[in-house]
């Protein structure tokens, strides 16, 4: 059975949210420069999210820097998506992508470019932020920053 706090094992809702967000923003996977992953550091969530990002972004997914700020801030629940969106815009403005605090040992199934150990110089123009909520509430937001 499933639990209200567990994500869909196939990630269908998150994948649909990503595809709708890209279409609404009139950008494609090739335009995405950075992903702020929901990234709860739980095996179930992170594996599903990685698989969904691979499906939604295709081969490009492996070349996009990604992070999660939950390791630094904790899971701020209802504020998480807003803080992640702000971080995307600040990364674009400041030219640096924060690292994923606490990411030391990677799961073999989470094999994308998760920025670990230190911030990375990057000035993303188009960022994708993903959010998963209890009961299957999924959201994705595309943000265009002021990359100069």
JSON list of C-alpha atoms in Angstrom, two decimals:
[
{"chain": "A", "resi": 1, "resn": "UNK", "atom": "CA", "xyz": [0.00, 0.00, 0.00]},
{"chain": "A", "resi": 2, "resn": "UNK", "atom": "CA", "xyz": [0.95, 3.61, -0.16]},
{"chain": "A", "resi": 3, "resn": "UNK", "atom": "CA", "xyz": [1.32, 6.18, 2.58]},
{"chain": "A", "resi": 4, "resn": "UNK", "atom": "CA", "xyz": [0.11, 9.79, 2.40]},
{"chain": "A", "resi": 5, "resn": "UNK", "atom": "CA", "xyz": [3.68, 11.05, 2.88]},
{"chain": "A", "resi": 6, "resn": "UNK", "atom": "CA", "xyz": [5.20, 8.73, 0.26]},
{"chain": "A", "resi": 7, "resn": "UNK", "atom": "CA", "xyz": [5.69, 9.97, -3.31]},
{"chain": "A", "resi": 8, "resn": "UNK", "atom": "CA", "xyz": [4.19, 8.09, -6.25]},
{"chain": "A", "resi": 9, "resn": "UNK", "atom": "CA", "xyz": [6.74, 5.34, -7.02]},
{"chain": "A", "resi": 10, "resn": "UNK", "atom": "CA", "xyz": [6.63, 6.27, -10.70]},
{"chain": "A", "resi": 11, "resn": "UNK", "atom": "CA", "xyz": [6.70, 10.03, -10.11]},
{"chain": "A", "resi": 12, "resn": "UNK", "atom": "CA", "xyz": [3.92, 10.63, -12.63]},
{"chain": "A", "resi": 13, "resn": "UNK", "atom": "CA", "xyz": [2.57, 13.75, -10.92]},
{"chain": "A", "resi": 14, "resn": "UNK", "atom": "CA", "xyz": [5.98, 15.38, -10.66]},
{"chain": "A", "resi": 15, "resn": "UNK", "atom": "CA", "xyz": [6.80, 14.56, -14.27]},
{"chain": "A", "resi": 16, "resn": "UNK", "atom": "CA", "xyz": [3.51, 16.09, -15.41]},
{"chain": "A", "resi": 17, "resn": "UNK", "atom": "CA", "xyz": [4.17, 19.19, -13.29]},
{"chain": "A", "resi": 18, "resn": "UNK", "atom": "CA", "xyz": [7.62, 19.63, -14.86]},
{"chain": "A", "resi": 19, "resn": "UNK", "atom": "CA", "xyz": [6.29, 19.23, -18.39]},
{"chain": "A", "resi": 20, "resn": "UNK", "atom": "CA", "xyz": [3.47, 21.74, -17.76]},
{"chain": "A", "resi": 21, "resn": "UNK", "atom": "CA", "xyz": [5.88, 24.25, -16.17]},
{"chain": "A", "resi": 22, "resn": "UNK", "atom": "CA", "xyz": [8.25, 24.04, -19.14]},
{"chain": "A", "resi": 23, "resn": "UNK", "atom": "CA", "xyz": [5.38, 24.44, -21.60]},
{"chain": "A", "resi": 24, "resn": "UNK", "atom": "CA", "xyz": [3.86, 27.35, -19.67]},
{"chain": "A", "resi": 25, "resn": "UNK", "atom": "CA", "xyz": [7.25, 29.11, -19.61]},
{"chain": "A", "resi": 26, "resn": "UNK", "atom": "CA", "xyz": [7.69, 28.35, -23.31]},
{"chain": "A", "resi": 27, "resn": "UNK", "atom": "CA", "xyz": [11.08, 26.74, -22.74]},
{"chain": "A", "resi": 28, "resn": "UNK", "atom": "CA", "xyz": [12.38, 23.27, -23.44]},
{"chain": "A", "resi": 29, "resn": "UNK", "atom": "CA", "xyz": [14.65, 20.92, -21.55]},
{"chain": "A", "resi": 30, "resn": "UNK", "atom": "CA", "xyz": [17.59, 22.29, -23.56]},
{"chain": "A", "resi": 31, "resn": "UNK", "atom": "CA", "xyz": [17.02, 25.73, -22.03]},
{"chain": "A", "resi": 32, "resn": "UNK", "atom": "CA", "xyz": [17.24, 24.61, -18.38]},
{"chain": "A", "resi": 33, "resn": "UNK", "atom": "CA", "xyz": [20.57, 25.65, -16.82]},
{"chain": "A", "resi": 34, "resn": "UNK", "atom": "CA", "xyz": [19.95, 24.67, -13.19]},
{"chain": "A", "resi": 35, "resn": "UNK", "atom": "CA", "xyz": [17.61, 22.49, -11.13]},
{"chain": "A", "resi": 36, "resn": "UNK", "atom": "CA", "xyz": [16.67, 23.11, -7.53]},
{"chain": "A", "resi": 37, "resn": "UNK", "atom": "CA", "xyz": [15.55, 19.63, -6.55]},
{"chain": "A", "resi": 38, "resn": "UNK", "atom": "CA", "xyz": [13.05, 18.92, -3.79]},
{"chain": "A", "resi": 39, "resn": "UNK", "atom": "CA", "xyz": [15.83, 16.66, -2.50]},
{"chain": "A", "resi": 40, "resn": "UNK", "atom": "CA", "xyz": [14.79, 15.47, 0.95]},
{"chain": "A", "resi": 41, "resn": "UNK", "atom": "CA", "xyz": [17.80, 13.13, 1.26]},
{"chain": "A", "resi": 42, "resn": "UNK", "atom": "CA", "xyz": [15.49, 10.15, 1.61]},
{"chain": "A", "resi": 43, "resn": "UNK", "atom": "CA", "xyz": [16.16, 7.15, -0.63]},
{"chain": "A", "resi": 44, "resn": "UNK", "atom": "CA", "xyz": [12.59, 6.90, -1.90]},
{"chain": "A", "resi": 45, "resn": "UNK", "atom": "CA", "xyz": [12.15, 10.58, -2.75]},
{"chain": "A", "resi": 46, "resn": "UNK", "atom": "CA", "xyz": [15.60, 11.16, -4.20]},
{"chain": "A", "resi": 47, "resn": "UNK", "atom": "CA", "xyz": [15.56, 8.05, -6.42]},
{"chain": "A", "resi": 48, "resn": "UNK", "atom": "CA", "xyz": [12.11, 8.88, -7.78]},
{"chain": "A", "resi": 49, "resn": "UNK", "atom": "CA", "xyz": [13.00, 12.52, -8.35]},
{"chain": "A", "resi": 50, "resn": "UNK", "atom": "CA", "xyz": [16.22, 11.56, -10.17]},
{"chain": "A", "resi": 51, "resn": "UNK", "atom": "CA", "xyz": [14.33, 9.16, -12.45]},
{"chain": "A", "resi": 52, "resn": "UNK", "atom": "CA", "xyz": [11.67, 11.80, -13.17]},
{"chain": "A", "resi": 53, "resn": "UNK", "atom": "CA", "xyz": [14.27, 14.47, -14.00]},
{"chain": "A", "resi": 54, "resn": "UNK", "atom": "CA", "xyz": [15.93, 12.05, -16.42]},
{"chain": "A", "resi": 55, "resn": "UNK", "atom": "CA", "xyz": [12.60, 11.37, -18.16]},
{"chain": "A", "resi": 56, "resn": "UNK", "atom": "CA", "xyz": [11.46, 14.99, -18.24]},
{"chain": "A", "resi": 57, "resn": "UNK", "atom": "CA", "xyz": [14.79, 16.55, -19.24]},
{"chain": "A", "resi": 58, "resn": "UNK", "atom": "CA", "xyz": [16.19, 13.70, -21.32]},
{"chain": "A", "resi": 59, "resn": "UNK", "atom": "CA", "xyz": [19.91, 13.35, -21.92]},
{"chain": "A", "resi": 60, "resn": "UNK", "atom": "CA", "xyz": [20.38, 16.99, -20.90]},
{"chain": "A", "resi": 61, "resn": "UNK", "atom": "CA", "xyz": [19.59, 16.06, -17.26]},
{"chain": "A", "resi": 62, "resn": "UNK", "atom": "CA", "xyz": [23.09, 14.64, -16.77]},
{"chain": "A", "resi": 63, "resn": "UNK", "atom": "CA", "xyz": [24.68, 17.99, -17.69]},
{"chain": "A", "resi": 64, "resn": "UNK", "atom": "CA", "xyz": [22.57, 20.32, -15.56]},
{"chain": "A", "resi": 65, "resn": "UNK", "atom": "CA", "xyz": [23.89, 21.33, -12.13]},
{"chain": "A", "resi": 66, "resn": "UNK", "atom": "CA", "xyz": [21.36, 20.48, -9.42]},
{"chain": "A", "resi": 67, "resn": "UNK", "atom": "CA", "xyz": [21.13, 21.01, -5.71]},
{"chain": "A", "resi": 68, "resn": "UNK", "atom": "CA", "xyz": [18.85, 20.87, -2.72]},
{"chain": "A", "resi": 69, "resn": "UNK", "atom": "CA", "xyz": [18.99, 23.50, 0.00]},
{"chain": "A", "resi": 70, "resn": "UNK", "atom": "CA", "xyz": [17.25, 21.30, 2.57]},
{"chain": "A", "resi": 71, "resn": "UNK", "atom": "CA", "xyz": [20.61, 20.09, 3.90]},
{"chain": "A", "resi": 72, "resn": "UNK", "atom": "CA", "xyz": [21.44, 23.67, 4.84]},
{"chain": "A", "resi": 73, "resn": "UNK", "atom": "CA", "xyz": [18.02, 24.91, 5.96]},
{"chain": "A", "resi": 74, "resn": "UNK", "atom": "CA", "xyz": [16.15, 21.77, 6.92]},
{"chain": "A", "resi": 75, "resn": "UNK", "atom": "CA", "xyz": [12.74, 21.02, 5.44]},
{"chain": "A", "resi": 76, "resn": "UNK", "atom": "CA", "xyz": [10.83, 24.23, 5.93]},
{"chain": "A", "resi": 77, "resn": "UNK", "atom": "CA", "xyz": [7.59, 22.54, 4.83]},
{"chain": "A", "resi": 78, "resn": "UNK", "atom": "CA", "xyz": [5.24, 25.20, 3.40]},
{"chain": "A", "resi": 79, "resn": "UNK", "atom": "CA", "xyz": [8.07, 27.70, 2.95]},
{"chain": "A", "resi": 80, "resn": "UNK", "atom": "CA", "xyz": [10.35, 25.28, 1.07]},
{"chain": "A", "resi": 81, "resn": "UNK", "atom": "CA", "xyz": [9.20, 26.08, -2.47]},
{"chain": "A", "resi": 82, "resn": "UNK", "atom": "CA", "xyz": [9.39, 29.84, -1.91]},
{"chain": "A", "resi": 83, "resn": "UNK", "atom": "CA", "xyz": [12.90, 29.63, -0.44]},
{"chain": "A", "resi": 84, "resn": "UNK", "atom": "CA", "xyz": [14.05, 27.41, -3.30]},
{"chain": "A", "resi": 85, "resn": "UNK", "atom": "CA", "xyz": [12.64, 29.85, -5.87]},
{"chain": "A", "resi": 86, "resn": "UNK", "atom": "CA", "xyz": [14.46, 32.73, -4.18]},
{"chain": "A", "resi": 87, "resn": "UNK", "atom": "CA", "xyz": [17.68, 30.70, -4.19]},
{"chain": "A", "resi": 88, "resn": "UNK", "atom": "CA", "xyz": [17.32, 30.11, -7.96]},
{"chain": "A", "resi": 89, "resn": "UNK", "atom": "CA", "xyz": [17.03, 33.84, -8.61]},
{"chain": "A", "resi": 90, "resn": "UNK", "atom": "CA", "xyz": [19.92, 34.69, -6.27]},
{"chain": "A", "resi": 91, "resn": "UNK", "atom": "CA", "xyz": [22.09, 32.04, -7.97]},
{"chain": "A", "resi": 92, "resn": "UNK", "atom": "CA", "xyz": [21.40, 33.68, -11.31]},
{"chain": "A", "resi": 93, "resn": "UNK", "atom": "CA", "xyz": [22.14, 37.17, -10.03]},
{"chain": "A", "resi": 94, "resn": "UNK", "atom": "CA", "xyz": [25.26, 36.26, -8.04]},
{"chain": "A", "resi": 95, "resn": "UNK", "atom": "CA", "xyz": [26.73, 33.71, -10.46]},
{"chain": "A", "resi": 96, "resn": "UNK", "atom": "CA", "xyz": [27.02, 30.89, -7.97]},
{"chain": "A", "resi": 97, "resn": "UNK", "atom": "CA", "xyz": [25.00, 27.73, -7.33]},
{"chain": "A", "resi": 98, "resn": "UNK", "atom": "CA", "xyz": [24.95, 26.65, -3.67]},
{"chain": "A", "resi": 99, "resn": "UNK", "atom": "CA", "xyz": [26.11, 23.15, -2.91]},
{"chain": "A", "resi": 100, "resn": "UNK", "atom": "CA", "xyz": [23.97, 20.46, -1.35]},
{"chain": "A", "resi": 101, "resn": "UNK", "atom": "CA", "xyz": [25.04, 20.64, 2.29]},
{"chain": "A", "resi": 102, "resn": "UNK", "atom": "CA", "xyz": [25.60, 17.24, 3.85]},
{"chain": "A", "resi": 103, "resn": "UNK", "atom": "CA", "xyz": [25.86, 15.38, 0.54]},
{"chain": "A", "resi": 104, "resn": "UNK", "atom": "CA", "xyz": [28.81, 13.11, 1.12]},
{"chain": "A", "resi": 105, "resn": "UNK", "atom": "CA", "xyz": [27.76, 9.65, 0.00]},
{"chain": "A", "resi": 106, "resn": "UNK", "atom": "CA", "xyz": [25.74, 9.37, -3.20]},
{"chain": "A", "resi": 107, "resn": "UNK", "atom": "CA", "xyz": [23.14, 6.73, -3.92]},
{"chain": "A", "resi": 108, "resn": "UNK", "atom": "CA", "xyz": [24.08, 4.89, -7.13]},
{"chain": "A", "resi": 109, "resn": "UNK", "atom": "CA", "xyz": [20.59, 5.61, -8.50]},
{"chain": "A", "resi": 110, "resn": "UNK", "atom": "CA", "xyz": [21.00, 9.35, -7.88]},
{"chain": "A", "resi": 111, "resn": "UNK", "atom": "CA", "xyz": [23.60, 9.84, -10.58]},
{"chain": "A", "resi": 112, "resn": "UNK", "atom": "CA", "xyz": [22.92, 13.35, -11.86]},
{"chain": "A", "resi": 113, "resn": "UNK", "atom": "CA", "xyz": [25.15, 16.40, -11.36]},
{"chain": "A", "resi": 114, "resn": "UNK", "atom": "CA", "xyz": [24.18, 17.13, -7.78]},
{"chain": "A", "resi": 115, "resn": "UNK", "atom": "CA", "xyz": [26.50, 19.97, -6.69]},
{"chain": "A", "resi": 116, "resn": "UNK", "atom": "CA", "xyz": [28.31, 18.65, -3.62]},
{"chain": "A", "resi": 117, "resn": "UNK", "atom": "CA", "xyz": [31.00, 19.82, -1.21]},
{"chain": "A", "resi": 118, "resn": "UNK", "atom": "CA", "xyz": [31.31, 23.43, -2.45]},
{"chain": "A", "resi": 119, "resn": "UNK", "atom": "CA", "xyz": [29.31, 26.06, -4.30]},
{"chain": "A", "resi": 120, "resn": "UNK", "atom": "CA", "xyz": [29.88, 26.18, -8.05]},
{"chain": "A", "resi": 121, "resn": "UNK", "atom": "CA", "xyz": [30.38, 29.18, -10.27]},
{"chain": "A", "resi": 122, "resn": "UNK", "atom": "CA", "xyz": [27.41, 29.24, -12.64]},
{"chain": "A", "resi": 123, "resn": "UNK", "atom": "CA", "xyz": [24.97, 31.88, -13.78]},
{"chain": "A", "resi": 124, "resn": "UNK", "atom": "CA", "xyz": [21.78, 30.02, -14.63]},
{"chain": "A", "resi": 125, "resn": "UNK", "atom": "CA", "xyz": [19.42, 31.84, -16.97]},
{"chain": "A", "resi": 126, "resn": "UNK", "atom": "CA", "xyz": [16.60, 29.30, -16.72]},
{"chain": "A", "resi": 127, "resn": "UNK", "atom": "CA", "xyz": [16.08, 27.38, -13.47]},
{"chain": "A", "resi": 128, "resn": "UNK", "atom": "CA", "xyz": [13.64, 24.60, -12.67]},
{"chain": "A", "resi": 129, "resn": "UNK", "atom": "CA", "xyz": [12.50, 24.14, -9.08]},
{"chain": "A", "resi": 130, "resn": "UNK", "atom": "CA", "xyz": [10.59, 21.02, -8.03]},
{"chain": "A", "resi": 131, "resn": "UNK", "atom": "CA", "xyz": [8.38, 20.52, -4.99]},
{"chain": "A", "resi": 132, "resn": "UNK", "atom": "CA", "xyz": [6.63, 17.43, -3.70]},
{"chain": "A", "resi": 133, "resn": "UNK", "atom": "CA", "xyz": [3.96, 17.57, -1.03]},
{"chain": "A", "resi": 134, "resn": "UNK", "atom": "CA", "xyz": [1.95, 15.14, 1.01]},
{"chain": "A", "resi": 135, "resn": "UNK", "atom": "CA", "xyz": [-0.90, 13.40, -0.72]},
{"chain": "A", "resi": 136, "resn": "UNK", "atom": "CA", "xyz": [0.59, 13.71, -4.18]},
{"chain": "A", "resi": 137, "resn": "UNK", "atom": "CA", "xyz": [0.70, 17.51, -4.39]},
{"chain": "A", "resi": 138, "resn": "UNK", "atom": "CA", "xyz": [3.50, 18.18, -6.87]},
{"chain": "A", "resi": 139, "resn": "UNK", "atom": "CA", "xyz": [4.68, 21.43, -8.36]},
{"chain": "A", "resi": 140, "resn": "UNK", "atom": "CA", "xyz": [7.38, 22.67, -10.67]},
{"chain": "A", "resi": 141, "resn": "UNK", "atom": "CA", "xyz": [8.36, 26.24, -11.32]},
{"chain": "A", "resi": 142, "resn": "UNK", "atom": "CA", "xyz": [10.48, 27.64, -14.13]},
{"chain": "A", "resi": 143, "resn": "UNK", "atom": "CA", "xyz": [12.28, 30.87, -13.28]},
{"chain": "A", "resi": 144, "resn": "UNK", "atom": "CA", "xyz": [14.21, 33.09, -15.62]},
{"chain": "A", "resi": 145, "resn": "UNK", "atom": "CA", "xyz": [16.91, 34.97, -13.78]},
{"chain": "A", "resi": 146, "resn": "UNK", "atom": "CA", "xyz": [18.86, 38.06, -14.59]},
{"chain": "A", "resi": 147, "resn": "UNK", "atom": "CA", "xyz": [21.92, 36.25, -15.93]},
{"chain": "A", "resi": 148, "resn": "UNK", "atom": "CA", "xyz": [24.27, 38.99, -17.09]}
]
